[in-house]
PDB file of C-alpha atoms and ligand atoms in Angstrom:
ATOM      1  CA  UNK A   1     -20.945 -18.329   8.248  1.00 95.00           C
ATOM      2  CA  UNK A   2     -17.299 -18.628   7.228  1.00 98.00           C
ATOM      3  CA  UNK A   3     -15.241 -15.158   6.885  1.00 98.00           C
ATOM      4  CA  UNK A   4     -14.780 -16.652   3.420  1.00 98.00           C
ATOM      5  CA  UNK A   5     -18.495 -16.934   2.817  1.00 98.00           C
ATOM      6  CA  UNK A   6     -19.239 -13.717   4.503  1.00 98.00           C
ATOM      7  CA  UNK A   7     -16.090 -11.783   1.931  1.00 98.00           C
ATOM      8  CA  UNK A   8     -18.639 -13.576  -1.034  1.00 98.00           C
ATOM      9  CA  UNK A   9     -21.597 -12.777   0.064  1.00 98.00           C
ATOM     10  CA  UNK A  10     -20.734  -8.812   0.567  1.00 98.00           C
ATOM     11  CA  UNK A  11     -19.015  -9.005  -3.020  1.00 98.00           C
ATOM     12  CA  UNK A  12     -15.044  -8.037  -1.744  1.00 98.00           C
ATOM     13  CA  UNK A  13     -12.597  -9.247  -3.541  1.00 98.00           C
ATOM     14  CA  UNK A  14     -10.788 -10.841  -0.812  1.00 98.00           C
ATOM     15  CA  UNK A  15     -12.851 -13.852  -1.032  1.00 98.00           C
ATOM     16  CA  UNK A  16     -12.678 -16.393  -3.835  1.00 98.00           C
ATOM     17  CA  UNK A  17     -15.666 -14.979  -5.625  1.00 97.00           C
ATOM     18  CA  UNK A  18     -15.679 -11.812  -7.171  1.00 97.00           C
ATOM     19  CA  UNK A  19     -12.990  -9.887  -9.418  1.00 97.00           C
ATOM     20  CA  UNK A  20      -9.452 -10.791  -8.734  1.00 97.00           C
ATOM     21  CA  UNK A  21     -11.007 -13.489  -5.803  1.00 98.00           C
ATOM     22  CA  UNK A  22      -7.695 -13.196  -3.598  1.00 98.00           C
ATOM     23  CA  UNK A  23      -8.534 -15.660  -1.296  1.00 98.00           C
ATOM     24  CA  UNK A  24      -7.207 -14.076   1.827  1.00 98.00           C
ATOM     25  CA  UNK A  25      -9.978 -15.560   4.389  1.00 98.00           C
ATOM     26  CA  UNK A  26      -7.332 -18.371   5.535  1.00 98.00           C
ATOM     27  CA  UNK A  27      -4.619 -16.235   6.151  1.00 98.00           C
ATOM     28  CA  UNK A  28      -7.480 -13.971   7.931  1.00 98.00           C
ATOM     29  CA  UNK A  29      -8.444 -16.723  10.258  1.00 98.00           C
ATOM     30  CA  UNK A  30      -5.002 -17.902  11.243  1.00 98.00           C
ATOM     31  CA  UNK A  31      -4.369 -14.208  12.666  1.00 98.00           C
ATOM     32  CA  UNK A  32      -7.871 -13.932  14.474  1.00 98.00           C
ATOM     33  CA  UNK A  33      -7.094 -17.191  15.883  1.00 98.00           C
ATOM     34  CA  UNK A  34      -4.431 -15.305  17.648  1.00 98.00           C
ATOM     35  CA  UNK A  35      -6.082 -11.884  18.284  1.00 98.00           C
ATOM     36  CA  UNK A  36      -9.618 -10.963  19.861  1.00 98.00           C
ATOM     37  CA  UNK A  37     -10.861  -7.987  17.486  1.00 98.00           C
ATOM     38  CA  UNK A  38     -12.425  -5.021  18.941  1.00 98.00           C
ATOM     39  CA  UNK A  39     -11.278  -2.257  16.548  1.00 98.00           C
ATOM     40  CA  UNK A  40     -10.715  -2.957  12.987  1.00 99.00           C
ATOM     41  CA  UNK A  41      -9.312  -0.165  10.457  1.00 99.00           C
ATOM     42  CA  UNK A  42      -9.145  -0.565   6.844  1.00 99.00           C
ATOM     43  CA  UNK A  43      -7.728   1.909   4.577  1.00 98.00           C
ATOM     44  CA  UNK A  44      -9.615   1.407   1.191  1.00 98.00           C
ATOM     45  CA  UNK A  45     -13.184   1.511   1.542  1.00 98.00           C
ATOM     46  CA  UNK A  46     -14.428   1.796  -2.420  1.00 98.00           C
ATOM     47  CA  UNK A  47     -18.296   0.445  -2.259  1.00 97.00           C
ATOM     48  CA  UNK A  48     -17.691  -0.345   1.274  1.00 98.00           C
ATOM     49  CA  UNK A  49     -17.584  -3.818   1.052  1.00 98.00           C
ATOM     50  CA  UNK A  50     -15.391  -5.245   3.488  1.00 98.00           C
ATOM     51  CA  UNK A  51     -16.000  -3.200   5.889  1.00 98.00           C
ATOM     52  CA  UNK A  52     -19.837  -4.492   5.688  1.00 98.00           C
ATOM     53  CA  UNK A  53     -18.172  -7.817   6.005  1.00 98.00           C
ATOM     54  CA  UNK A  54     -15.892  -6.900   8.861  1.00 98.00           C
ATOM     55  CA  UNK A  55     -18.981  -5.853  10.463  1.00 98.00           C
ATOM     56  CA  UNK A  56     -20.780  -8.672  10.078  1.00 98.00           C
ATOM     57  CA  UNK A  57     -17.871 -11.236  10.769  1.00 98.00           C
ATOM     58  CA  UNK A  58     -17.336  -9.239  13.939  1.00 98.00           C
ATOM     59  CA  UNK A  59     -20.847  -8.781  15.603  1.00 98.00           C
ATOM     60  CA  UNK A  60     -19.471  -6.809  18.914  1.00 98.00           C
ATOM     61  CA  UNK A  61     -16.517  -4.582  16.824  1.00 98.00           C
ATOM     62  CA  UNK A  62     -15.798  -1.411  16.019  1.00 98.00           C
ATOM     63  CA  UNK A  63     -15.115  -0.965  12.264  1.00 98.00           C
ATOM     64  CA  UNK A  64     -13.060   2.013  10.964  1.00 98.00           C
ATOM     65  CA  UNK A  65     -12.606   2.514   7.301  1.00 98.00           C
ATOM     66  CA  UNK A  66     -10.726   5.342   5.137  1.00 98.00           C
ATOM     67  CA  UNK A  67     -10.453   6.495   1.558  1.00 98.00           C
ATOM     68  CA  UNK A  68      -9.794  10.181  -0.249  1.00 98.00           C
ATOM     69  CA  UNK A  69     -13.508  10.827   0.388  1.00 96.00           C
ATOM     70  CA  UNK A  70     -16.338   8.986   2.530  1.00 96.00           C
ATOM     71  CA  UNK A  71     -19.207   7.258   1.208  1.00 97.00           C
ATOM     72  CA  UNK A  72     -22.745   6.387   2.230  1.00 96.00           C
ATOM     73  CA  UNK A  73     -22.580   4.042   4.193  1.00 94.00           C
ATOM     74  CA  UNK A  74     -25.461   3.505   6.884  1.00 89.00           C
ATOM     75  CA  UNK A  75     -23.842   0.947   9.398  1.00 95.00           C
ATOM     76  CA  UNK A  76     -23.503   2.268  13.255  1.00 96.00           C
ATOM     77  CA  UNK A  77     -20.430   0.108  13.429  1.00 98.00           C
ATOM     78  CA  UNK A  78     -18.115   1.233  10.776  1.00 98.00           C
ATOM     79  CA  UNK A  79     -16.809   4.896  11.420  1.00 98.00           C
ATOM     80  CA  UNK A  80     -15.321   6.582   8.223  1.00 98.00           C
ATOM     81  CA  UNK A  81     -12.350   9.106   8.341  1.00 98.00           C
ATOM     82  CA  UNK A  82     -10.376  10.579   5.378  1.00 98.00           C
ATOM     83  CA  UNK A  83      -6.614  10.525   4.437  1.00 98.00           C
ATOM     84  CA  UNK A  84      -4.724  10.657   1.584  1.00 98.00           C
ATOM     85  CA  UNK A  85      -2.021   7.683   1.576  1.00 97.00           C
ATOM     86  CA  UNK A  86       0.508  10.541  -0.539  1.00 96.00           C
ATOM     87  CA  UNK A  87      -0.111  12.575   2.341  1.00 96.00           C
ATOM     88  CA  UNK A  88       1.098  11.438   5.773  1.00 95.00           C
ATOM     89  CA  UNK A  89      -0.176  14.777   7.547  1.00 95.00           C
ATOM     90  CA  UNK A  90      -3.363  13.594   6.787  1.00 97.00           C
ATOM     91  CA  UNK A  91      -3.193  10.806   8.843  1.00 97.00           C
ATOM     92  CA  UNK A  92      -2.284  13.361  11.505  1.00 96.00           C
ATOM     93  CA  UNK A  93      -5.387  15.284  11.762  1.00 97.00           C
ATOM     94  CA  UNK A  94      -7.706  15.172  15.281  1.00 96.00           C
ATOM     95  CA  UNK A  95      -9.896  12.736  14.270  1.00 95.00           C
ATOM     96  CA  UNK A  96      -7.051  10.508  13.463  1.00 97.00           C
ATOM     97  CA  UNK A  97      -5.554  11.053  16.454  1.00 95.00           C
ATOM     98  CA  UNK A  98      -8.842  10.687  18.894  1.00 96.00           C
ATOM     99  CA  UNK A  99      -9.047   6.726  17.472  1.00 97.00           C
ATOM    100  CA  UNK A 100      -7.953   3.936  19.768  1.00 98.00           C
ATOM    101  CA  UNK A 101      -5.277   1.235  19.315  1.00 98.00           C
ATOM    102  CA  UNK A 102      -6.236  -0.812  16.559  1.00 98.00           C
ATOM    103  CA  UNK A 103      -6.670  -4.695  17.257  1.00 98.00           C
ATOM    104  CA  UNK A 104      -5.261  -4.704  13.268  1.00 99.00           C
ATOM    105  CA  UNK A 105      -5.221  -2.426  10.507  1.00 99.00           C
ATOM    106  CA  UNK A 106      -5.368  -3.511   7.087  1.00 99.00           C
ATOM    107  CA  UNK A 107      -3.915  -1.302   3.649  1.00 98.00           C
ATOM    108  CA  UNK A 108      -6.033  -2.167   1.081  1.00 98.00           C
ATOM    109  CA  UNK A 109      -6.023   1.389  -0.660  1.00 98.00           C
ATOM    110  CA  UNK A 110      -3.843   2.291  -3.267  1.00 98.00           C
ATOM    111  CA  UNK A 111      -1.934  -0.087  -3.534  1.00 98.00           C
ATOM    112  CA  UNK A 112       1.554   1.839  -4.796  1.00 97.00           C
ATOM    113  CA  UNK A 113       4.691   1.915  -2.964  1.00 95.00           C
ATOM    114  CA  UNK A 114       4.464   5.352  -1.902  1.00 94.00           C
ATOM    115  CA  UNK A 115       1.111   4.545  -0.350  1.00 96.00           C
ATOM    116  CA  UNK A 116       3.022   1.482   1.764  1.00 96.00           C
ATOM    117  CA  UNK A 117       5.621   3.263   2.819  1.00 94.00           C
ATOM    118  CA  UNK A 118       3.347   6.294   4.190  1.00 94.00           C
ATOM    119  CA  UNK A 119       0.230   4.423   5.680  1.00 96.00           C
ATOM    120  CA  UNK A 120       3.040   2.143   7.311  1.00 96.00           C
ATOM    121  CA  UNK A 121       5.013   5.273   9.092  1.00 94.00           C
ATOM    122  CA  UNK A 122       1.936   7.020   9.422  1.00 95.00           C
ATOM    123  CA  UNK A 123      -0.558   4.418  11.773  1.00 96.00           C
ATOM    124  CA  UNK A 124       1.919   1.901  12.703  1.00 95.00           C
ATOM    125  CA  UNK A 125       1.948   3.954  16.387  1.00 94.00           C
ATOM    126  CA  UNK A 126      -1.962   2.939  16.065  1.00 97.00           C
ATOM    127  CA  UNK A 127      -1.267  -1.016  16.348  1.00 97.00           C
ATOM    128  CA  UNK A 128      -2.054  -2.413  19.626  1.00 98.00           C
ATOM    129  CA  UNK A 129       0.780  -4.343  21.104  1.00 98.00           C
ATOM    130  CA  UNK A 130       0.248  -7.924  19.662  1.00 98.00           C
ATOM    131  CA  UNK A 131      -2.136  -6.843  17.276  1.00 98.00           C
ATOM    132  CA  UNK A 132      -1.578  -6.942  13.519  1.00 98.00           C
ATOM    133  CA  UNK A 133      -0.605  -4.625  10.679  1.00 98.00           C
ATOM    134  CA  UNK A 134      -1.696  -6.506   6.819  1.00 98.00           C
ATOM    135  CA  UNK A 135      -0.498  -5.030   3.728  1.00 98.00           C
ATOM    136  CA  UNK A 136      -2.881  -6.482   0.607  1.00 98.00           C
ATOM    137  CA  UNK A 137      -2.557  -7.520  -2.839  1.00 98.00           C
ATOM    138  CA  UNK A 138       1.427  -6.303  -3.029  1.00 98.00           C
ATOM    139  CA  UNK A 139       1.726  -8.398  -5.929  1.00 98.00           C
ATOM    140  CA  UNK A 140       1.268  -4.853  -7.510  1.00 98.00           C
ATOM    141  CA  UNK A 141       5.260  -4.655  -6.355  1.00 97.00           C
ATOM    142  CA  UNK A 142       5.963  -6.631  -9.495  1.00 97.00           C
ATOM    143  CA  UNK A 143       4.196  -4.081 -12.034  1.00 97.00           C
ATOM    144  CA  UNK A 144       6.008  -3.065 -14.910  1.00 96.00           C
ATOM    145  CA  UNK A 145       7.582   0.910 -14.438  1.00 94.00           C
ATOM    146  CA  UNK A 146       5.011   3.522 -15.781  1.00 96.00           C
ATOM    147  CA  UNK A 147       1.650   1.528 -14.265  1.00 97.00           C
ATOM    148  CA  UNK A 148      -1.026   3.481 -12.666  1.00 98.00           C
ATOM    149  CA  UNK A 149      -3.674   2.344 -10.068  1.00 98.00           C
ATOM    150  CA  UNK A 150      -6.375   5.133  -9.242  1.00 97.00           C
ATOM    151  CA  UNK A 151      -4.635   7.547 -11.558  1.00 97.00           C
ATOM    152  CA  UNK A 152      -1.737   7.216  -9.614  1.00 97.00           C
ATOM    153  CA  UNK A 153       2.018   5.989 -10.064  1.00 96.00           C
ATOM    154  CA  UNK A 154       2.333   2.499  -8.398  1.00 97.00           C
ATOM    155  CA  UNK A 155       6.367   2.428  -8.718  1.00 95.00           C
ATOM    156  CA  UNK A 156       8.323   4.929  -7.834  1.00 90.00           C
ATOM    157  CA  UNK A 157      12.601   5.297  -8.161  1.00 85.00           C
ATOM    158  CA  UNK A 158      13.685   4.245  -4.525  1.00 83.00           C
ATOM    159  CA  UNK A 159      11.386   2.058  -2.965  1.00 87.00           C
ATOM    160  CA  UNK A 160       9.971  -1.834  -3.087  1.00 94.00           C
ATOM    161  CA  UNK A 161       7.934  -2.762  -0.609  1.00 96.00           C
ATOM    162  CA  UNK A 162       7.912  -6.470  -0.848  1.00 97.00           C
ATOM    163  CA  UNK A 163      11.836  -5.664  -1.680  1.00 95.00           C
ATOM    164  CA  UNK A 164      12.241  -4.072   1.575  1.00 94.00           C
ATOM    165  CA  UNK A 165      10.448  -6.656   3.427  1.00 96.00           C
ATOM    166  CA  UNK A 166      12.291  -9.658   1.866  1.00 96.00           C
ATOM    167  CA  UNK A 167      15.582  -7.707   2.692  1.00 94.00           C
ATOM    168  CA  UNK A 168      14.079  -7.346   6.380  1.00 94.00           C
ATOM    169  CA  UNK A 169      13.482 -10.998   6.580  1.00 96.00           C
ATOM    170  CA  UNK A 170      16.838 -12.353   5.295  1.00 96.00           C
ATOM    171  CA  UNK A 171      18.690  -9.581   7.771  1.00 93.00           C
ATOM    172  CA  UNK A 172      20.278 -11.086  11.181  1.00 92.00           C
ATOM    173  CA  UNK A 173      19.841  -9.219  13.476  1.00 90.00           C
ATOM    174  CA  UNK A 174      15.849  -8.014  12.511  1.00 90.00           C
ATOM    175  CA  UNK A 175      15.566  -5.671  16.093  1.00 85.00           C
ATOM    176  CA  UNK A 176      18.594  -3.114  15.267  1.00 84.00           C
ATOM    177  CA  UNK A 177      17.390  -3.870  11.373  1.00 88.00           C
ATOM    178  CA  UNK A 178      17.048  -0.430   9.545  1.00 85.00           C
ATOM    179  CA  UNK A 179      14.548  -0.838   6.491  1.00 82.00           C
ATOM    180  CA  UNK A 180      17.327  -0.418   3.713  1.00 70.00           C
ATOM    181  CA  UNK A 181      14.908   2.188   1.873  1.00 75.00           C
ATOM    182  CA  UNK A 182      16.043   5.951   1.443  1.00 73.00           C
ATOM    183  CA  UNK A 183      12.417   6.315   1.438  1.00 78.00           C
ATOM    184  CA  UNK A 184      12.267   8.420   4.458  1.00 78.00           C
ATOM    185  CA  UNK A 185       8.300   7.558   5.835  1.00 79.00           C
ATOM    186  CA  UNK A 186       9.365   3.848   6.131  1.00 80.00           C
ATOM    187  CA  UNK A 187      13.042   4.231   7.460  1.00 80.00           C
ATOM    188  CA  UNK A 188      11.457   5.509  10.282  1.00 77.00           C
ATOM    189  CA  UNK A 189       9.738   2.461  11.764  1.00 82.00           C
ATOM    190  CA  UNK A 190      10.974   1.347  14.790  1.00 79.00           C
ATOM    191  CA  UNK A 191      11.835  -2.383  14.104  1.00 86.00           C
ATOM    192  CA  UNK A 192      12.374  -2.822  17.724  1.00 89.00           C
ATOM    193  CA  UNK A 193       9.118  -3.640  18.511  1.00 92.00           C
ATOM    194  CA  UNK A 194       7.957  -5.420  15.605  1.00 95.00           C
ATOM    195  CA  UNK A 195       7.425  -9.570  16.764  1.00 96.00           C
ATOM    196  CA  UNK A 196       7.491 -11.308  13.630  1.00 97.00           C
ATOM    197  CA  UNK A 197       7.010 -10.655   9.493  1.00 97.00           C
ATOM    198  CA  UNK A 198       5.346 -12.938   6.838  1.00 98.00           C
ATOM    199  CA  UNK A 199       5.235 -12.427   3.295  1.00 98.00           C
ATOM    200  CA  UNK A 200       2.624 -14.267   1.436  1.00 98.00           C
ATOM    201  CA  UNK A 201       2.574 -15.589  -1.896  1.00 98.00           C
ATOM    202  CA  UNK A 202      -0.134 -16.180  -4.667  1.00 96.00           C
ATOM    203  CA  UNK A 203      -0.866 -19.912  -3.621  1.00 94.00           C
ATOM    204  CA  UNK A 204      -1.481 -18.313   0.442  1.00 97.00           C
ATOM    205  CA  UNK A 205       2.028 -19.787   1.435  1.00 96.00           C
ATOM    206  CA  UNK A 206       4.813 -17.866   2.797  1.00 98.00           C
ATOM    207  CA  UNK A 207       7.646 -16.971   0.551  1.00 98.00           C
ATOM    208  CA  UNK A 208      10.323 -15.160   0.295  1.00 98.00           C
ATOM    209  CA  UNK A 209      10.549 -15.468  -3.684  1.00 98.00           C
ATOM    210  CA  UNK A 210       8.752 -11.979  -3.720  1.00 98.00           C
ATOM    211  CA  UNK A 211       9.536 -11.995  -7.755  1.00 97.00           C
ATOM    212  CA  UNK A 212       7.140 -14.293  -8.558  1.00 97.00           C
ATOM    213  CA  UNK A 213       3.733 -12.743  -6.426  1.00 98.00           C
ATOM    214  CA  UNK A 214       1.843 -12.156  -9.382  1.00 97.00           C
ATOM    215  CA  UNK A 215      -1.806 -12.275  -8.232  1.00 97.00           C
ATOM    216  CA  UNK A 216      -2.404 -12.020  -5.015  1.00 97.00           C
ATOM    217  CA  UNK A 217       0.351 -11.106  -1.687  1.00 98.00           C
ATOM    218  CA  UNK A 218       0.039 -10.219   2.115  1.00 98.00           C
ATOM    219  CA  UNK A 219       2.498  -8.568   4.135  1.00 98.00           C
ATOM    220  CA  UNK A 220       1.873  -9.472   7.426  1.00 98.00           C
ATOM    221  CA  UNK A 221       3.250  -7.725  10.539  1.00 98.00           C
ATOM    222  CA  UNK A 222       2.964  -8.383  14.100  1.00 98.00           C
ATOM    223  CA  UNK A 223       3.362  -5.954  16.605  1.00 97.00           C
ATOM    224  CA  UNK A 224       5.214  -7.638  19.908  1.00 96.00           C
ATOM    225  CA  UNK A 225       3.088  -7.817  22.701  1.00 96.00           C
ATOM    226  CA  UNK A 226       4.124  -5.710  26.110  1.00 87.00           C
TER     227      UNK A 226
HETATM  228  C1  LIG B   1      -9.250  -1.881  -3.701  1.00 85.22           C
HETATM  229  S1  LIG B   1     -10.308  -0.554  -3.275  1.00 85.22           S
HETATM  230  C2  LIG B   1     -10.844  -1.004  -1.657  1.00 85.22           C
HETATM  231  C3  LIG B   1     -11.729  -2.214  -1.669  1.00 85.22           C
HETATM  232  C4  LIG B   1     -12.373  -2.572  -0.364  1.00 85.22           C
HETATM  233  N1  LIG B   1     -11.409  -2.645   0.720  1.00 85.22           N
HETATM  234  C5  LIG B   1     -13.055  -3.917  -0.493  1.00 85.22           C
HETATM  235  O1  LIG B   1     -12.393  -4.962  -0.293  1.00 85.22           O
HETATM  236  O2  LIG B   1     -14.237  -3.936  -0.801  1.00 85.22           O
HETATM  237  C6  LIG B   1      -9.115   0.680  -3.025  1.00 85.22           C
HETATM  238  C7  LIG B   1      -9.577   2.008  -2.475  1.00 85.22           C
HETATM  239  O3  LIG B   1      -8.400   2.782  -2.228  1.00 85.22           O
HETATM  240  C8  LIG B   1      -8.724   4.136  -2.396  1.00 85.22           C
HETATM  241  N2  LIG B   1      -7.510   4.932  -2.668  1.00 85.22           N
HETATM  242  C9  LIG B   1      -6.799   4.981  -3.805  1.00 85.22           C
HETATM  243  N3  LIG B   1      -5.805   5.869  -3.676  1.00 85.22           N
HETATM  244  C10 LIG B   1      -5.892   6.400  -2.428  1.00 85.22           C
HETATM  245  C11 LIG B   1      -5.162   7.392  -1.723  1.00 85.22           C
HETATM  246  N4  LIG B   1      -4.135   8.031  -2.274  1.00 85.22           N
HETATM  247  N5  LIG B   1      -5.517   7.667  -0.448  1.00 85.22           N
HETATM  248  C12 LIG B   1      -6.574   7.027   0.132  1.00 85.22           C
HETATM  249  N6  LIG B   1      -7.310   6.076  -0.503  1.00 85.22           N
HETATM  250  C13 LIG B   1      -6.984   5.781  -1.772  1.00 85.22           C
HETATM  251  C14 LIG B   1      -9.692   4.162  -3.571  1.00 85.22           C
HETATM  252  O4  LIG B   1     -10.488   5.333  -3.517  1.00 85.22           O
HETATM  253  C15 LIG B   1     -10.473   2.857  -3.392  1.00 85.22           C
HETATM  254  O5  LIG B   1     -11.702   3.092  -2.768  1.00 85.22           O
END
């Protein structure tokens, strides 16, 4: 089955079924084409979902998943842990740190900057060299001032993170780059060791005309190899 078919048949929305029907399953493939996936995280785990379909797409992989609380979820493979993406102690807690490098890690909580910023700071030391770090749907960059996802604020005053991305990717010299953000989580990143960035627009195609993601938007980041 395609990853696209298998996103549809488990009822995510990153297929181009159900609810907002992002349609990330080519962007998806062109990065497993590159990677061999043996532990998966996702931060966002809601009905469980995708990870059901990460599971399934990947037959031999370890699947982690995390949210504010766990749910029930009966699947041997997928391996829940809880953080709180305003909270980047929480990602700092044992059983965070007992996990192994992470073939890719995909934010598809929250979805506010703040959340960005901290998940980014907070697990990017949990990338495996070459592997991948995906930020979904940041098209919620572009929300008016004052908007709330999950009861919580999606903009705040210093921080854009499709802003500080496109500012990233327009910079010269991207390995002594420091993310222009007084947003102090995200500052932090070491940008020496990150290989490439993509920004992805509503129609799947990269862009760096981050004003006009209005539906659907990737940040993708790729960790350089050793
Ligand atoms: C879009 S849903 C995840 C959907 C799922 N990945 C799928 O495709 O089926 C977002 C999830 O983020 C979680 N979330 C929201 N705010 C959060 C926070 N501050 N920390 C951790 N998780 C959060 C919500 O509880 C929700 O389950």
């Amino acid at each position: 089955m395609t990853l696209n078919n298998v996103f549809n048949k488990w009822g995510t929305d990153k297929g181009n079924k159900h609810n907002a029907a992002h349609n990330y399953a080519p962007i998806y493939e062109q990065i497993f084409e590159d990677i061999q996936v043996e532990n998966l995280l996702e931060i966002g785990i809601e009905n469980g979902n995708s990870h059901n379909a990460w599971a399934e797409y990947f037959p031999d992989a370890m699947i982690y998943g995390a949210d504010r609380k766990p749910i029930d979820l009966d699947h041997l493979r997928i391996l829940q842990l809880t953080c709180n993406q305003n909270d980047i102690d929480s990602f700092f807690t044992d059983q965070w740190q007992s996990l192994p490098l992470m073939d890719i890690i995909i934010d598809d909580g929250g979805h506010c900057m703040n959340h960005h910023a901290i998940t980014l700071a907070a697990l990017w030391h949990k990338v495996k060299p070459g592997g991948y770090y995906v930020i979904e749907d940041v098209h919620t960059c572009n929300y008016p001032k004052g908007s709330e996802l999950f009861g919580q604020a999606v903009m705040n005053d210093i921080a854009n993170t499709l802003v500080t991305f496109r500012d990233y990717l327009i910079s010269i010299n991207k390995r002594t780059h420091i993310f222009n953000t007084p947003f102090a989580e995200l500052k932090k990143l070491d940008t020496f060791d990150i290989k490439s960035v993509r920004i992805i627009g509503d129609n799947n195609s990269d862009t760096l005309d981050i004003e006009n993601i209005m539906k659907h938007g990737l940040i993708v980041i790729k960790k350089c190899p050793v």
